[in-house]
Coordinates of N, CA, C and O and ligand atoms in Angstrom, one line a residue:
X1 N 129.4 129.1 56.5 CA 128.4 129.0 55.4 C 128.8 129.8 54.2 O 129.0 129.3 53.1
X2 N 129.0 131.1 54.3 CA 129.5 131.9 53.2 C 131.0 131.7 53.1 O 131.7 131.7 54.1
X3 N 131.5 131.7 51.9 CA 132.9 131.8 51.7 C 133.3 133.2 52.1 O 132.5 134.1 52.0
X4 N 134.5 133.4 52.6 CA 134.9 134.7 52.9 C 135.0 135.6 51.7 O 135.7 135.2 50.7
X5 N 134.4 136.7 51.7 CA 134.5 137.6 50.6 C 135.0 138.9 51.2 O 134.5 139.4 52.2
X6 N 136.0 139.4 50.5 CA 136.6 140.7 51.0 C 135.6 141.8 50.7 O 135.2 142.0 49.5
X7 N 135.1 142.5 51.7 CA 134.0 143.4 51.5 C 134.3 144.6 52.4 O 133.7 144.7 53.5
X8 N 135.1 145.5 52.0 CA 135.5 146.7 52.8 C 134.3 147.6 53.2 O 134.3 148.2 54.2
X9 N 133.2 147.6 52.3 CA 132.1 148.4 52.6 C 131.3 147.9 53.8 O 130.4 148.6 54.3
X10 N 131.6 146.7 54.2 CA 130.9 146.2 55.4 C 131.4 146.7 56.7 O 130.8 146.5 57.7
X11 N 132.6 147.3 56.6 CA 133.2 147.8 57.8 C 132.2 148.8 58.6 O 132.1 148.7 59.8
X12 N 131.6 149.6 57.8 CA 130.6 150.5 58.3 C 129.5 149.8 59.1 O 129.1 150.2 60.2
X13 N 129.0 148.7 58.5 CA 127.9 147.9 59.0 C 128.4 147.3 60.4 O 127.7 147.3 61.3
X14 N 129.6 146.8 60.3 CA 130.1 146.1 61.5 C 130.2 147.1 62.7 O 129.9 146.8 63.8
X15 N 130.6 148.3 62.3 CA 130.7 149.4 63.3 C 129.3 149.7 63.9 O 129.2 149.8 65.1
X16 N 128.3 149.8 63.0 CA 127.0 150.1 63.5 C 126.5 148.9 64.4 O 125.9 149.2 65.4
X17 N 126.8 147.7 63.9 CA 126.2 146.5 64.6 C 126.8 146.4 66.0 O 126.2 145.8 66.9
X18 N 128.0 146.9 66.2 CA 128.6 146.8 67.5 C 128.0 147.7 68.6 O 128.1 147.4 69.8
X19 N 127.3 148.7 68.1 CA 126.5 149.5 69.1 C 125.2 148.7 69.2 O 124.7 148.2 68.3
X20 N 124.7 148.6 70.4 CA 123.6 147.7 70.7 C 122.4 148.0 70.0 O 121.9 149.2 69.9
X21 N 121.8 147.0 69.3 CA 120.6 147.2 68.5 C 119.5 146.3 69.1 O 118.7 145.8 68.4
X22 N 119.5 146.0 70.4 CA 118.6 145.0 71.0 C 117.2 145.5 71.0 O 116.3 144.7 70.7
X23 N 117.0 146.8 71.2 CA 115.6 147.2 71.4 C 115.0 147.7 70.1 O 115.7 148.3 69.3
X24 N 113.7 147.6 70.0 CA 113.0 147.8 68.7 C 113.2 149.2 68.2 O 113.4 149.3 67.0
X25 N 113.1 150.3 69.0 CA 113.3 151.6 68.4 C 114.6 151.8 67.7 O 114.7 152.6 66.8
X26 N 115.6 151.1 68.1 CA 116.9 151.2 67.5 C 117.2 150.2 66.4 O 118.2 150.1 65.9
X27 N 116.1 149.4 66.1 CA 116.3 148.3 65.2 C 116.0 148.8 63.8 O 114.9 149.3 63.5
X28 N 116.9 148.7 62.8 CA 116.7 149.2 61.5 C 115.6 148.5 60.8 O 114.9 149.1 59.9
X29 N 115.3 147.3 61.1 CA 114.2 146.6 60.5 C 112.9 147.1 61.0 O 112.0 147.4 60.2
X30 N 112.7 147.3 62.3 CA 111.5 147.9 62.8 C 111.3 149.3 62.4 O 110.2 149.7 62.0
X31 N 112.4 150.1 62.3 CA 112.3 151.4 61.8 C 111.8 151.5 60.4 O 111.0 152.3 60.1
X32 N 112.4 150.6 59.6 CA 112.0 150.6 58.2 C 110.5 150.2 58.0 O 109.8 150.7 57.2
X33 N 110.1 149.3 58.9 CA 108.7 148.8 58.8 C 107.7 149.9 59.3 O 106.6 150.0 58.7
X34 N 108.1 150.7 60.3 CA 107.3 151.7 60.8 C 107.2 152.9 59.9 O 106.2 153.7 59.9
X35 N 108.3 153.1 59.1 CA 108.3 154.3 58.3 C 107.5 154.2 57.0 O 107.2 153.1 56.6
X36 N 107.2 155.3 56.4 CA 106.5 155.3 55.1 C 107.5 155.3 54.0 O 107.1 155.1 52.8
X37 N 108.7 155.6 54.3 CA 109.7 155.9 53.2 C 110.4 154.6 52.8 O 111.6 154.3 53.1
X38 N 109.6 153.8 52.0 CA 110.1 152.5 51.6 C 111.3 152.5 50.8 O 112.3 151.7 50.9
X39 N 111.4 153.5 49.8 CA 112.5 153.5 48.9 C 113.8 153.9 49.7 O 114.9 153.3 49.5
X40 N 113.6 154.9 50.5 CA 114.8 155.3 51.3 C 115.3 154.2 52.2 O 116.5 154.0 52.4
X41 N 114.4 153.5 52.8 CA 114.7 152.4 53.7 C 115.0 151.0 53.0 O 115.2 150.0 53.6
X42 N 114.8 151.1 51.7 CA 115.1 149.9 50.8 C 114.1 148.7 51.2 O 114.4 147.6 51.0
X43 N 112.9 149.1 51.7 CA 111.9 148.1 51.9 C 111.2 147.7 50.6 O 110.7 148.6 49.9
X44 N 111.3 146.5 50.2 CA 110.9 146.0 48.9 C 109.5 145.5 48.9 O 108.7 145.7 48.0
X45 N 109.2 144.8 49.9 CA 107.8 144.2 50.0 C 107.4 144.1 51.4 O 108.2 143.8 52.3
X46 N 106.1 144.3 51.6 CA 105.4 144.1 52.9 C 104.3 143.1 52.8 O 103.5 143.3 52.0
X47 N 104.4 142.1 53.7 CA 103.3 141.2 53.7 C 102.8 141.2 55.2 O 103.3 141.9 56.0
X48 N 101.8 140.4 55.4 CA 101.1 140.5 56.8 C 102.1 140.1 57.9 O 102.1 140.8 58.9
X49 N 102.9 139.1 57.7 CA 103.8 138.6 58.8 C 105.2 138.7 58.5 O 106.1 138.3 59.3
X50 N 105.6 139.2 57.3 CA 107.0 139.2 56.9 C 107.2 140.4 55.9 O 106.3 140.9 55.3
X51 N 108.5 140.8 55.8 CA 108.8 141.9 54.8 C 110.2 141.7 54.3 O 111.0 140.9 54.9
X52 N 110.5 142.4 53.3 CA 111.8 142.2 52.6 C 112.5 143.6 52.4 O 111.9 144.5 52.0
X53 N 113.8 143.6 52.7 CA 114.6 144.8 52.5 C 115.8 144.4 51.7 O 116.3 143.3 51.9
X54 N 116.4 145.4 51.0 CA 117.7 145.2 50.4 C 118.7 145.3 51.5 O 118.6 146.3 52.3
X55 N 119.7 144.5 51.5 CA 120.8 144.7 52.4 C 121.7 145.9 52.0 O 122.1 146.0 50.8
X56 N 121.8 146.9 52.8 CA 122.5 148.1 52.5 C 124.0 147.9 52.3 O 124.7 148.7 51.6
X57 N 124.5 146.8 52.9 CA 125.9 146.5 52.7 C 126.1 145.1 52.2 O 126.4 144.2 52.9
X58 N 125.7 144.9 50.9 CA 125.6 143.6 50.4 C 126.9 142.8 50.2 O 127.9 143.4 49.9
X59 N 126.8 141.5 50.4 CA 127.9 140.6 50.0 C 128.0 140.4 48.5 O 129.0 140.1 48.0
X60 N 126.8 140.6 47.8 CA 126.8 140.3 46.4 C 125.6 141.1 45.9 O 124.7 141.5 46.6
X61 N 125.5 141.3 44.5 CA 124.4 141.9 43.9 C 123.1 141.2 44.2 O 123.1 139.9 44.1
X62 N 122.1 141.9 44.6 CA 120.8 141.2 44.9 C 120.6 140.6 46.3 O 119.7 139.9 46.5
X63 N 121.5 141.0 47.2 CA 121.5 140.5 48.6 C 120.2 141.0 49.3 O 120.1 142.2 49.5
X64 N 119.3 140.2 49.7 CA 118.1 140.6 50.3 C 118.0 140.0 51.7 O 118.6 139.0 52.1
X65 N 117.2 140.7 52.6 CA 116.9 140.3 53.9 C 115.4 140.1 54.0 O 114.6 140.9 53.6
X66 N 115.0 138.9 54.6 CA 113.6 138.6 54.8 C 113.4 138.5 56.3 O 114.1 137.7 56.9
X67 N 112.5 139.2 56.9 CA 112.3 139.2 58.3 C 110.8 139.1 58.7 O 110.0 139.5 57.9
X68 N 110.6 138.5 59.8 CA 109.2 138.5 60.4 C 108.9 139.9 60.8 O 109.8 140.7 61.1
X69 N 107.6 140.3 60.7 CA 107.3 141.7 61.1 C 107.5 142.0 62.6 O 107.7 143.1 63.0
X70 N 107.4 140.9 63.4 CA 107.6 141.1 64.8 C 109.1 141.1 65.2 O 109.9 140.4 64.6
X71 N 109.4 141.9 66.2 CA 110.8 142.0 66.6 C 111.1 140.9 67.6 O 110.9 141.0 68.8
X72 N 111.7 139.8 67.1 CA 112.0 138.6 67.9 C 113.4 138.1 67.4 O 113.7 138.1 66.3
X73 N 114.1 137.6 68.4 CA 115.5 137.2 68.1 C 115.7 135.7 68.0 O 116.8 135.3 67.6
X74 N 114.7 134.9 68.3 CA 114.9 133.5 68.1 C 113.7 132.8 67.5 O 112.6 133.3 67.6
X75 N 113.9 131.7 66.8 CA 112.8 131.0 66.1 C 111.8 130.5 67.1 O 110.6 130.5 66.8
X76 N 112.3 130.2 68.3 CA 111.4 129.7 69.4 C 110.3 130.7 69.8 O 109.3 130.4 70.4
X77 N 110.5 132.0 69.5 CA 109.6 133.0 69.9 C 108.6 133.3 68.8 O 107.7 134.1 68.9
X78 N 108.7 132.6 67.6 CA 107.8 132.9 66.5 C 106.7 131.7 66.5 O 107.1 130.6 66.8
X79 N 105.5 132.1 66.2 CA 104.4 131.1 66.1 C 103.7 131.2 64.8 O 103.5 132.3 64.3
X80 N 103.2 130.1 64.3 CA 102.3 130.1 63.2 C 102.8 130.8 62.0 O 103.9 130.6 61.5
X81 N 102.0 131.8 61.5 CA 102.3 132.5 60.3 C 103.6 133.3 60.5 O 104.3 133.6 59.5
X82 N 103.9 133.8 61.7 CA 105.1 134.6 61.9 C 106.3 133.7 61.6 O 107.3 134.2 61.1
X83 N 106.2 132.4 61.8 CA 107.3 131.5 61.5 C 107.3 131.0 60.1 O 108.3 130.9 59.4
X84 N 106.1 130.7 59.5 CA 106.0 130.1 58.2 C 106.0 131.1 57.1 O 106.6 130.8 56.0
X85 N 105.4 132.2 57.3 CA 105.3 133.2 56.1 C 106.7 133.7 55.7 O 106.9 133.8 54.5
X86 N 107.7 134.0 56.6 CA 109.0 134.4 56.1 C 109.6 133.4 55.1 O 110.2 133.8 54.1
X87 N 109.4 132.1 55.4 CA 110.0 131.1 54.5 C 109.3 131.1 53.1 O 110.0 131.0 52.1
X88 N 108.0 131.3 53.1 CA 107.3 131.5 51.8 C 107.8 132.7 51.1 O 107.9 132.7 49.9
X89 N 108.1 133.7 51.9 CA 108.6 135.0 51.2 C 110.0 134.7 50.7 O 110.3 135.2 49.6
X90 N 110.8 134.0 51.4 CA 112.1 133.7 50.9 C 112.0 132.9 49.5 O 112.6 133.3 48.5
X91 N 111.1 132.0 49.4 CA 110.9 131.2 48.2 C 110.4 132.1 47.1 O 110.9 132.1 45.9
X92 N 109.5 133.0 47.4 CA 109.0 134.0 46.4 C 110.1 134.9 45.9 O 110.2 135.2 44.7
X93 N 110.9 135.4 46.8 CA 112.0 136.3 46.4 C 113.0 135.6 45.5 O 113.6 136.2 44.6
X94 N 113.3 134.3 45.8 CA 114.2 133.5 45.0 C 113.7 133.4 43.6 O 114.4 133.5 42.6
X95 N 112.4 133.2 43.4 CA 111.8 133.1 42.1 C 112.0 134.4 41.3 O 112.3 134.4 40.1
X96 N 111.8 135.5 42.0 CA 112.0 136.8 41.4 C 113.5 137.0 41.0 O 113.8 137.5 39.9
X97 N 114.4 136.7 41.9 CA 115.8 136.9 41.7 C 116.3 136.0 40.5 O 117.1 136.4 39.7
X98 N 115.7 134.8 40.4 CA 116.0 133.9 39.3 C 115.8 134.6 38.0 O 116.6 134.5 37.1
X99 N 114.6 135.2 37.9 CA 114.3 135.9 36.7 C 115.1 137.1 36.4 O 115.5 137.4 35.3
X100 N 115.4 137.9 37.5 CA 116.1 139.1 37.3 C 117.6 139.0 37.0 O 118.2 139.7 36.2
X101 N 118.2 138.1 37.8 CA 119.7 138.0 37.9 C 120.3 136.7 37.4 O 121.5 136.6 37.1
X102 N 119.5 135.7 37.3 CA 119.9 134.4 36.8 C 121.2 133.9 37.5 O 122.2 133.6 36.8
X103 N 121.2 133.9 38.8 CA 122.4 133.4 39.5 C 122.5 131.9 39.4 O 121.5 131.2 39.0
X104 N 123.7 131.3 39.7 CA 123.9 129.9 39.6 C 123.4 129.2 40.9 O 123.2 128.0 40.9
X105 N 123.2 130.0 42.0 CA 122.8 129.4 43.3 C 122.6 130.5 44.3 O 122.7 131.7 44.0
X106 N 122.3 130.1 45.5 CA 122.0 131.1 46.6 C 122.6 130.6 47.9 O 122.6 129.4 48.2
X107 N 123.1 131.4 48.7 CA 123.3 131.2 50.1 C 122.1 131.8 50.8 O 121.8 133.0 50.7
X108 N 121.4 130.9 51.5 CA 120.2 131.3 52.3 C 120.4 131.0 53.7 O 120.6 129.8 54.1
X109 N 120.5 132.0 54.6 CA 120.9 131.7 56.0 C 120.3 132.6 57.0 O 119.9 133.8 56.7
X110 N 120.3 132.1 58.2 CA 119.7 132.8 59.4 C 120.8 132.7 60.5 O 121.2 131.6 60.8
X111 N 121.2 133.8 61.0 CA 122.1 133.8 62.1 C 121.3 134.1 63.4 O 120.8 135.2 63.5
X112 N 121.2 133.1 64.3 CA 120.5 133.4 65.6 C 121.5 133.6 66.7 O 122.2 132.7 67.0
X113 N 121.5 134.8 67.2 CA 122.4 135.1 68.3 C 123.7 135.8 67.8 O 124.2 135.5 66.7
X114 N 124.2 136.7 68.6 CA 125.4 137.5 68.2 C 126.6 136.6 68.0 O 127.4 136.8 67.1
X115 N 126.7 135.5 68.9 CA 127.9 134.6 68.8 C 127.9 133.9 67.4 O 128.9 133.5 67.0
X116 N 126.7 133.7 66.8 CA 126.6 133.1 65.5 C 126.8 134.0 64.4 O 126.7 133.7 63.2
X117 N 127.0 135.3 64.7 CA 127.3 136.3 63.6 C 126.2 137.2 63.3 O 126.2 137.9 62.3
X118 N 125.1 137.1 64.1 CA 124.0 138.0 63.8 C 124.4 139.5 64.1 O 124.8 139.8 65.2
X119 N 124.3 140.3 63.0 CA 124.6 141.7 63.2 C 123.5 142.5 63.9 O 123.7 143.5 64.5
X120 N 122.3 141.9 63.9 CA 121.2 142.5 64.5 C 120.5 141.4 65.3 O 119.4 140.9 64.9
X121 N 121.0 141.0 66.5 CA 120.5 139.8 67.1 C 119.1 139.9 67.6 O 118.5 138.9 67.9
X122 N 118.5 141.1 67.8 CA 117.2 141.3 68.3 C 116.1 140.9 67.4 O 115.0 140.7 67.8
X123 N 116.4 140.9 66.1 CA 115.4 140.8 65.1 C 115.8 139.8 64.0 O 116.7 140.2 63.1
X124 N 115.3 138.6 64.1 CA 115.7 137.5 63.1 C 115.5 138.0 61.7 O 114.6 138.7 61.4
X125 N 116.4 137.6 60.8 CA 116.2 137.8 59.4 C 117.0 136.8 58.6 O 118.1 136.4 58.9
X126 N 116.4 136.3 57.5 CA 117.1 135.4 56.6 C 117.9 136.3 55.5 O 117.3 137.2 55.0
X127 N 119.1 135.9 55.3 CA 119.9 136.5 54.2 C 119.6 135.6 52.9 O 119.7 134.4 53.0
X128 N 119.4 136.3 51.8 CA 119.4 135.6 50.5 C 120.5 136.2 49.7 O 120.5 137.4 49.4
X129 N 121.6 135.5 49.4 CA 122.7 136.0 48.7 C 122.8 135.2 47.4 O 123.2 134.0 47.4
X130 N 122.5 135.9 46.3 CA 122.7 135.2 45.0 C 124.2 134.9 44.7 O 125.1 135.7 45.1
X131 N 124.5 133.8 44.1 CA 125.9 133.4 43.9 C 126.1 133.0 42.4 O 125.2 132.4 41.8
X132 N 127.2 133.3 41.9 CA 127.6 132.9 40.6 C 128.9 132.1 40.6 O 129.8 132.4 41.5
X133 N 129.1 131.2 39.7 CA 130.4 130.5 39.7 C 131.5 131.4 39.6 O 131.5 132.3 38.8
X134 N 132.4 131.3 40.5 CA 133.6 132.1 40.4 C 133.5 133.5 41.1 O 134.4 134.3 41.0
X135 N 132.3 133.8 41.7 CA 132.2 135.2 42.2 C 133.1 135.5 43.3 O 133.5 136.6 43.6
X136 N 133.5 134.4 44.1 CA 134.5 134.7 45.2 C 135.8 135.2 44.6 O 136.6 135.9 45.3
X137 N 136.1 134.8 43.4 CA 137.4 135.1 42.8 C 137.4 136.6 42.3 O 138.3 137.3 42.5
X138 N 136.3 137.0 41.6 CA 136.3 138.3 41.0 C 135.7 139.3 42.0 O 135.8 140.5 41.8
X139 N 135.0 138.9 43.1 CA 134.4 139.8 44.0 C 135.4 140.9 44.5 O 135.0 142.1 44.6
X140 N 136.6 140.5 44.9 CA 137.5 141.6 45.5 C 137.6 142.8 44.5 O 137.8 143.9 45.0
X141 N 137.6 142.5 43.2 CA 137.8 143.7 42.3 C 136.4 144.1 41.8 O 136.1 145.3 41.9
X142 N 135.7 143.2 41.2 CA 134.5 143.6 40.5 C 133.3 143.8 41.5 O 132.5 144.7 41.2
X143 N 133.3 143.1 42.5 CA 132.2 143.1 43.4 C 131.9 144.5 44.0 O 130.8 145.0 43.9
X144 N 133.0 145.1 44.4 CA 132.9 146.5 45.0 C 132.4 147.4 43.9 O 131.4 148.2 44.1
X145 N 133.0 147.3 42.7 CA 132.6 148.2 41.6 C 131.2 148.0 41.3 O 130.4 149.0 41.1
X146 N 130.8 146.8 41.2 CA 129.4 146.4 40.7 C 128.4 147.0 41.7 O 127.4 147.6 41.3
X147 N 128.7 146.9 43.0 CA 127.7 147.4 44.0 C 127.6 148.9 43.9 O 126.5 149.5 44.0
X148 N 128.7 149.6 43.7 CA 128.7 151.0 43.5 C 128.0 151.5 42.2 O 127.2 152.4 42.2
X149 N 128.3 150.8 41.1 CA 127.8 151.2 39.8 C 126.3 150.9 39.7 O 125.6 151.8 39.4
X150 N 125.9 149.7 40.0 CA 124.5 149.4 40.0 C 124.0 149.8 41.4 O 124.1 149.0 42.3
X151 N 123.6 151.0 41.6 CA 123.3 151.5 43.0 C 122.2 150.7 43.5 O 121.3 150.1 42.8
X152 N 122.1 150.7 44.8 CA 121.0 150.0 45.5 C 119.7 150.5 45.1 O 118.7 149.8 44.9
X153 N 119.6 151.9 44.9 CA 118.3 152.4 44.6 C 117.8 152.0 43.2 O 116.7 151.7 42.9
X154 N 118.8 151.9 42.3 CA 118.5 151.4 40.9 C 118.0 150.0 41.0 O 117.1 149.6 40.3
X155 N 118.7 149.1 41.7 CA 118.3 147.7 41.8 C 117.0 147.6 42.5 O 116.1 146.8 42.1
X156 N 116.8 148.5 43.5 CA 115.5 148.6 44.2 C 114.3 148.8 43.2 O 113.3 148.1 43.3
X157 N 114.5 149.8 42.3 CA 113.5 150.1 41.4 C 113.2 148.9 40.4 O 112.1 148.6 40.1
X158 N 114.3 148.3 40.0 CA 114.1 147.1 39.1 C 113.4 146.0 39.8 O 112.5 145.3 39.2
X159 N 113.7 145.8 41.1 CA 113.1 144.7 41.8 C 111.6 145.0 42.0 O 110.7 144.1 41.9
X160 N 111.3 146.3 42.3 CA 109.9 146.7 42.5 C 109.1 146.5 41.3 O 107.9 146.0 41.3
X161 N 109.7 146.8 40.1 CA 109.0 146.6 38.8 C 108.8 145.2 38.6 O 107.7 144.8 38.2
X162 N 109.7 144.3 38.9 CA 109.6 142.9 38.7 C 108.5 142.3 39.7 O 107.8 141.4 39.3
X163 N 108.4 142.8 40.9 CA 107.4 142.4 41.8 C 106.0 142.8 41.4 O 105.1 142.0 41.5
X164 N 105.9 144.0 40.8 CA 104.7 144.4 40.2 C 104.2 143.5 39.1 O 103.0 143.1 39.1
X165 N 105.1 143.1 38.3 CA 104.8 142.2 37.2 C 104.4 140.8 37.7 O 103.5 140.2 37.2
X166 N 105.0 140.4 38.8 CA 104.7 139.1 39.4 C 103.3 139.1 40.0 O 102.6 138.1 39.9
X167 N 102.9 140.2 40.5 CA 101.6 140.3 41.2 C 100.5 140.4 40.1 O 99.3 140.1 40.4
X168 N 100.8 141.0 39.0 CA 99.8 141.2 37.9 C 99.2 139.9 37.4 O 99.9 138.9 37.4
Ligands
LIG201 ZN1 113.1 144.9 65.0

């Protein structure tokens, strides 16, 4: 689905993911949801059945994760609003990212199961990756720099401001 992007900062994430994160207390999504420290955990939005976090090891600027609030690893385990609300949230976040970053497109994807590439197989989450024409070409050089320069916290604050505006 995604073009291969050289992303050395993901090595840390892959290391973390290889230690088992099956159970909820060890799940960074559940931990973020249970904690009050939204900025520290990069939790952007909380809704009744879904929530949004910034990916700490992004493929691209603005890379978001949308997850159901329940710790479930397959779509078959979700019912009603648990299943439907995350998709509504994905659509809402895309509208926000359109205004903030004006990307040319998005990769929107769900990896179910470790064999499919899920780094956190116990807790489903949709990736939203903004894409720009040619970003695979300049990513190896600029991508890394951009992620470091526009820090996640800074982007987090911009996103929160934008969400506030959206709700007003
Ligand atoms: Zn979880």
